[in-house]
């Protein structure tokens, strides 16, 4: 038994020596925690929130339609950096005090501050052509607006101050969004639903933009614009394939080209009729 | 007379049947894997020409189906699913135990015992075979004793295997469901192979004394072959799950099993893993039986027994070394294939979190080499005449220590800011050369050569060439020349490789290894030729070994076990947070990568439990032998003088 | 006195490591005194001592020669003073080691860097996502313009990288001494020679801040080059690095296909 005990003690010393050397003799590297997977349990990390904001910025929010290098609207990469200066600008009319509030305000109340040169024509940069993105066609939820702010703050290289959405609201509301859309019942609703009012003017639109041709006027000339095309056919083509004919003074690639898959037949008809002037308010 | 003939015929016939069964057993596996697939149907049923035409017309439909053609039509039937997206709530917590550690514990213990009982029968069979060829009963007795020692190991391996599978099913049901979806068929075959393994292991062991002569002995050898074949099949099948988890194959991007079990088995890392484990099992089995012999050596009072167990320990030690020497190269192959499979995994393994694990590994292997050499040096003490070699041990020791220091010098040196200023560079102008592969290859080849030289010195200890034969006169000189040439080649290639581009440099390890291999093989052959014309000088005493040399054998066994546990952690942890790499993510709370010290203490705990069980395993045959001892007269031991001559023939 | 021999061997080994290696090193790199870092020295000495003890005690004579005197000191009733002194020496040695280990120091903590950490599977630059597993240098296939691309890569190198990595790519540019970790030495076989081009692309593109935490991104001074260079420029400079140093990039199975 004496030998056995010695052997046991010897072996114990050897293995503990190995483990001790590992613990005290080698530098300790703590491996990184596994990367967080997207939409794990409704919880969301700031990185994912920022990524969501980027997705909305480029996709659903349609922001890049105008905020791009073509100069239709100011670039937003630096907006978080310049926000403090904007707030001090005498032309600023809003109530925001922080960068986060400023960006939020410019999204839901765009005219609070209009960057010089980007205002609606004839308003001397007091009215912004940008729609309220929490309403209408774009209709971002608070969570989504928060995501876009987070993204803009991140892109601008400033601290992200947006609070993360609470678990359920985060991923959920963006996914459920299609359920809220219902088929427009009249032309006015259709204009609003598809965001035509963002760029176009029309008698049915209360406050239209001037990024695209005035739809109240195109009805009169539509029949003569393209050979062999009736006015209705021309307008239909201009909606489903906007780049087919570009009106003078406007840019190509501005109007979304996916209306063919977005609109129902009745909505398309209502819009065409309204443009042709067949339907009045 | 007639009866004897009849019996012999019966047994010869049985031997032939077993032989045929063993030979075609891979076919069974193949057939089972392809059961249900159209290719086999085509093979079994002679297809008439018109049917073939019809089949060609329907070819697209068949393309789609293979295995699942019938199932796909019926939505209620099971079909392979994509890898599930598991969530934390999919991992049950049972009785508050930590799932990760529980599975780790069971898996490692299962692997320890499985490696042991897979390794031992390999060399038991070889030793038995040598015994039959040389007609020396000592070999047979020793083989039998090895088998006796490992018998408890079979049931322990199976018990821990059962525990492991139960734990996996209970604690990781989502993962197991997916694995079963891919490997269901293979798992059933695996389970069935256990019947074959059990059949062979019991008939082989319990039939040993009954089947000792003539044709029966041949049958016994066939049974041993069957034992090893079925063990081998078991090992490669379970390896396929491990290699699939690291480098999945036979599935599409979403993890849907494509229906070909063979493709899932034969993944990118399967064969490297098979080879590595096969060699390591032999080394491991050898080191554990050596520890058993050392234990018996230390606890016995009888001089004869001591001589017997000294010889047994020495033989086990040689077996362990035979396994150990090629092991680094099998390891290099596995690592290279890991790199080839995924650079990310390769760098995680060698450059990232686990970089220091390989320094630890180098230290452990160095310790094993040092112990091995020490055992061989102590072995010189068995022969009085060996004193003439003593002067060589010190230089040999110095060479081994220097080679070893080179080997474990890390690529990244930890230095304080003061040292960094003194050195003036992140790379040390001298030690920096030791950190790269070129130096390590040179060092490890030198280590192996030195160890082999120690071994040869021992074999020569008691022998002096006599007569005027060519080999007796010039053999030793040629051997010395071989050593010098090989070592010069290894070192100059090592130095040269610093001056050439990387793609050429990697190729240089081949001539380095070849130099070592050539010395190992040629020198052994020359030894045999020399021993033919040689005489004993002085006395050779088995059992004349100091106690500290036996502790060296324990050191070997314990280091081997610990190292195996450590590398098991490494192999498993480089998957990081994946159950099946890139396919099935581990989303349990335990999906982190443990730190090295955490793993080290975990391995230590497992090794301690294992050691306790090994003592139990070694104690079992002693318990059984106690009753018999009274009846039986001593057969073991016997005249062991001059056995060295017999061993030399190996 | 047989015990003196191993002690002498250990002492020589210690001197070689402590003075010999720095001395040779100082001839190779004049102006420095490249000591063996303490962390490595400890391990070296452990095995020097262990190895020396092993090859000194394999024979019975050797064993008795070393264990004998030690046992004598600790058991011989006549050597009480010597026993007292030797116990004091061993005890003080232990106390000294323990004191060295725990005493407060003003040295910056040793920070461990993994020089070549595992790359992420994908990396995002210029708003695009790159899979590092399969990414290849698009310019390498363009054999016709190879020389031109290499030359342009050289221009990129000397306009941007040279200041730290040096004109001979040895990591010894004009500013190299200001950095810890020091700029990478591309001629060394341990850097780009053992890496794939996609890895180098990732390292240049995301710079120091793009490193994972085991590689201490807070220490590296490497800029985030994808903010300053174009994708094409980075691929060109990679061509230049391999061409100039004569190394060829590692190619993995996934990239070879």
Coordinates of C-alpha atoms in Angstrom, one line a residue, chain C residues 19-197:
Chain C
X19 CA 24.9 36.4 -21.4
X20 CA 25.7 34.2 -24.4
X21 CA 22.5 34.7 -26.4
X22 CA 22.4 38.5 -25.8
X23 CA 26.0 38.7 -26.8
X24 CA 25.5 36.9 -30.1
X25 CA 22.3 38.9 -30.6
X26 CA 24.1 42.2 -30.1
X27 CA 26.6 41.2 -32.9
X28 CA 23.6 40.5 -35.2
X29 CA 21.8 43.7 -34.2
X30 CA 24.4 46.2 -33.1
X31 CA 23.3 48.6 -30.5
X32 CA 20.8 46.3 -28.8
X33 CA 21.2 43.8 -26.0
X34 CA 18.7 41.1 -26.9
X35 CA 18.1 39.3 -23.6
X36 CA 16.1 36.1 -23.3
X37 CA 12.8 37.3 -22.0
X38 CA 12.2 36.2 -18.4
X39 CA 9.1 34.2 -19.2
X40 CA 11.1 32.1 -21.7
X41 CA 14.3 32.0 -19.5
X42 CA 12.3 30.4 -16.7
X43 CA 11.1 27.6 -18.9
X44 CA 14.6 27.1 -20.4
X45 CA 16.2 26.9 -17.0
X46 CA 13.5 24.5 -15.7
X47 CA 14.4 22.1 -18.5
X48 CA 18.1 22.7 -18.3
X49 CA 18.0 21.7 -14.6
X50 CA 15.6 18.8 -15.2
X51 CA 17.7 17.5 -18.1
X52 CA 20.9 17.8 -16.2
X53 CA 19.6 16.0 -13.2
X54 CA 18.3 13.3 -15.5
X55 CA 21.5 12.6 -17.4
X56 CA 23.5 12.8 -14.2
X57 CA 21.4 10.2 -12.3
X58 CA 20.7 7.5 -14.8
X59 CA 23.4 5.2 -13.3
X60 CA 23.5 4.0 -9.7
X61 CA 26.9 5.7 -9.2
X62 CA 25.6 9.0 -10.6
X63 CA 22.5 8.8 -8.5
X64 CA 24.4 8.1 -5.4
X65 CA 26.8 10.9 -6.2
X66 CA 24.1 13.5 -6.3
X67 CA 21.6 12.2 -3.8
X68 CA 24.3 11.1 -1.3
X69 CA 25.7 14.5 -0.4
X70 CA 22.3 16.0 -0.2
X71 CA 21.0 13.2 2.0
X72 CA 24.2 13.5 4.1
X73 CA 23.6 17.2 4.8
X74 CA 20.0 16.5 5.9
X75 CA 20.6 13.4 8.0
X76 CA 24.2 13.5 9.4
X77 CA 24.0 14.6 13.0
X78 CA 27.5 16.0 12.8
X79 CA 26.6 18.5 10.1
X80 CA 24.1 20.6 12.1
X81 CA 25.6 23.9 11.0
X82 CA 25.7 23.1 7.4
X83 CA 22.1 21.8 7.6
X84 CA 21.0 25.0 9.2
X85 CA 22.8 27.1 6.6
X86 CA 21.5 25.1 3.6
X87 CA 17.9 25.2 5.0
X88 CA 18.3 29.0 5.4
X89 CA 19.5 29.4 1.9
X90 CA 16.7 27.3 0.4
X91 CA 14.2 29.2 2.6
X92 CA 15.5 32.6 1.6
X93 CA 15.5 31.6 -2.0
X94 CA 11.9 30.8 -1.8
X95 CA 11.2 34.0 0.0
X96 CA 13.1 36.0 -2.6
X97 CA 11.1 34.3 -5.5
X98 CA 7.9 34.9 -3.7
X99 CA 8.8 38.6 -3.0
X100 CA 9.8 39.1 -6.7
X101 CA 6.5 37.6 -7.7
X102 CA 4.2 39.8 -5.5
X103 CA 6.1 43.1 -5.1
X104 CA 4.4 46.1 -6.7
X105 CA 6.1 47.4 -9.8
X106 CA 5.6 50.4 -12.0
X107 CA 6.1 48.4 -15.2
X108 CA 3.3 48.4 -17.6
X109 CA 1.6 45.0 -17.5
X110 CA 2.7 42.6 -20.1
X111 CA 0.1 42.6 -22.8
X112 CA -0.1 39.5 -24.8
X113 CA -0.8 39.9 -28.5
X114 CA -1.9 37.3 -30.9
X115 CA 0.0 38.4 -34.0
X116 CA -2.1 36.6 -36.5
X117 CA -5.5 36.3 -35.0
X118 CA -8.3 34.3 -36.7
X119 CA -10.0 36.4 -39.3
X120 CA -13.7 36.9 -39.4
X121 CA -15.5 34.9 -42.0
X122 CA -16.8 38.1 -43.7
X123 CA -15.6 41.7 -43.5
X124 CA -17.3 44.9 -44.5
X125 CA -15.4 47.6 -46.3
X126 CA -16.5 50.3 -48.7
X127 CA -20.1 49.3 -47.9
X128 CA -19.5 45.9 -49.4
X129 CA -19.3 42.6 -47.7
X130 CA -16.3 40.3 -48.5
X131 CA -16.1 36.6 -47.7
X132 CA -12.6 36.0 -46.6
X133 CA -12.9 32.3 -47.0
X134 CA -13.1 32.5 -50.8
X135 CA -11.8 36.0 -51.6
X136 CA -9.0 36.1 -54.1
X137 CA -6.8 38.9 -55.3
X138 CA -8.6 39.9 -58.6
X139 CA -5.4 41.4 -60.0
X140 CA -3.3 38.3 -59.6
X141 CA -5.1 36.6 -62.5
X142 CA -4.4 39.6 -64.7
X143 CA -1.0 38.4 -66.0
X144 CA -0.8 41.1 -68.8
X145 CA -0.8 44.0 -66.4
X146 CA 1.1 42.3 -63.6
X147 CA 4.2 44.5 -63.8
X148 CA 2.2 47.6 -64.1
X149 CA 0.0 46.7 -61.1
X150 CA 3.0 45.8 -59.0
X151 CA 4.6 49.2 -59.9
X152 CA 1.4 51.1 -59.0
X153 CA 1.2 49.0 -55.8
X154 CA 4.8 50.2 -55.1
X155 CA 3.7 53.8 -55.4
X156 CA 0.8 53.2 -53.0
X157 CA 3.3 51.6 -50.6
X158 CA 5.8 54.4 -50.7
X159 CA 3.1 57.0 -50.3
X160 CA 1.4 55.4 -47.4
X161 CA 3.0 52.3 -45.8
X162 CA 6.7 53.1 -46.1
X163 CA 6.8 55.5 -43.1
X164 CA 6.4 52.6 -40.7
X165 CA 7.1 49.4 -42.7
X166 CA 10.3 50.8 -44.2
X167 CA 11.8 50.9 -47.7
X168 CA 13.0 47.3 -47.4
X169 CA 9.8 46.0 -45.8
X170 CA 11.7 45.1 -42.7
X171 CA 9.3 47.0 -40.5
X172 CA 11.9 49.6 -39.9
X173 CA 10.5 52.7 -41.5
X174 CA 11.5 56.2 -40.2
X175 CA 8.8 56.1 -37.5
X176 CA 9.1 52.4 -36.4
X177 CA 10.6 53.0 -33.0
X178 CA 7.6 55.0 -31.9
X179 CA 5.3 52.0 -32.0
X180 CA 4.6 49.0 -29.8
X181 CA 3.7 46.6 -31.4
X182 CA 6.3 47.4 -34.0
X183 CA 5.4 47.5 -37.7
X184 CA 5.3 44.1 -39.3
X185 CA 8.4 42.8 -41.1
X186 CA 7.2 41.5 -44.4
X187 CA 10.5 39.9 -45.3
X188 CA 10.2 37.7 -42.2
X189 CA 8.9 34.2 -43.0
X190 CA 6.4 34.5 -40.2
X191 CA 4.3 37.3 -41.7
X192 CA 2.8 37.5 -45.2
X193 CA 4.6 34.4 -46.3
X194 CA 2.4 32.3 -44.2
X195 CA -0.9 34.2 -44.9
X196 CA -3.4 34.2 -47.6
X197 CA -4.0 37.4 -49.6

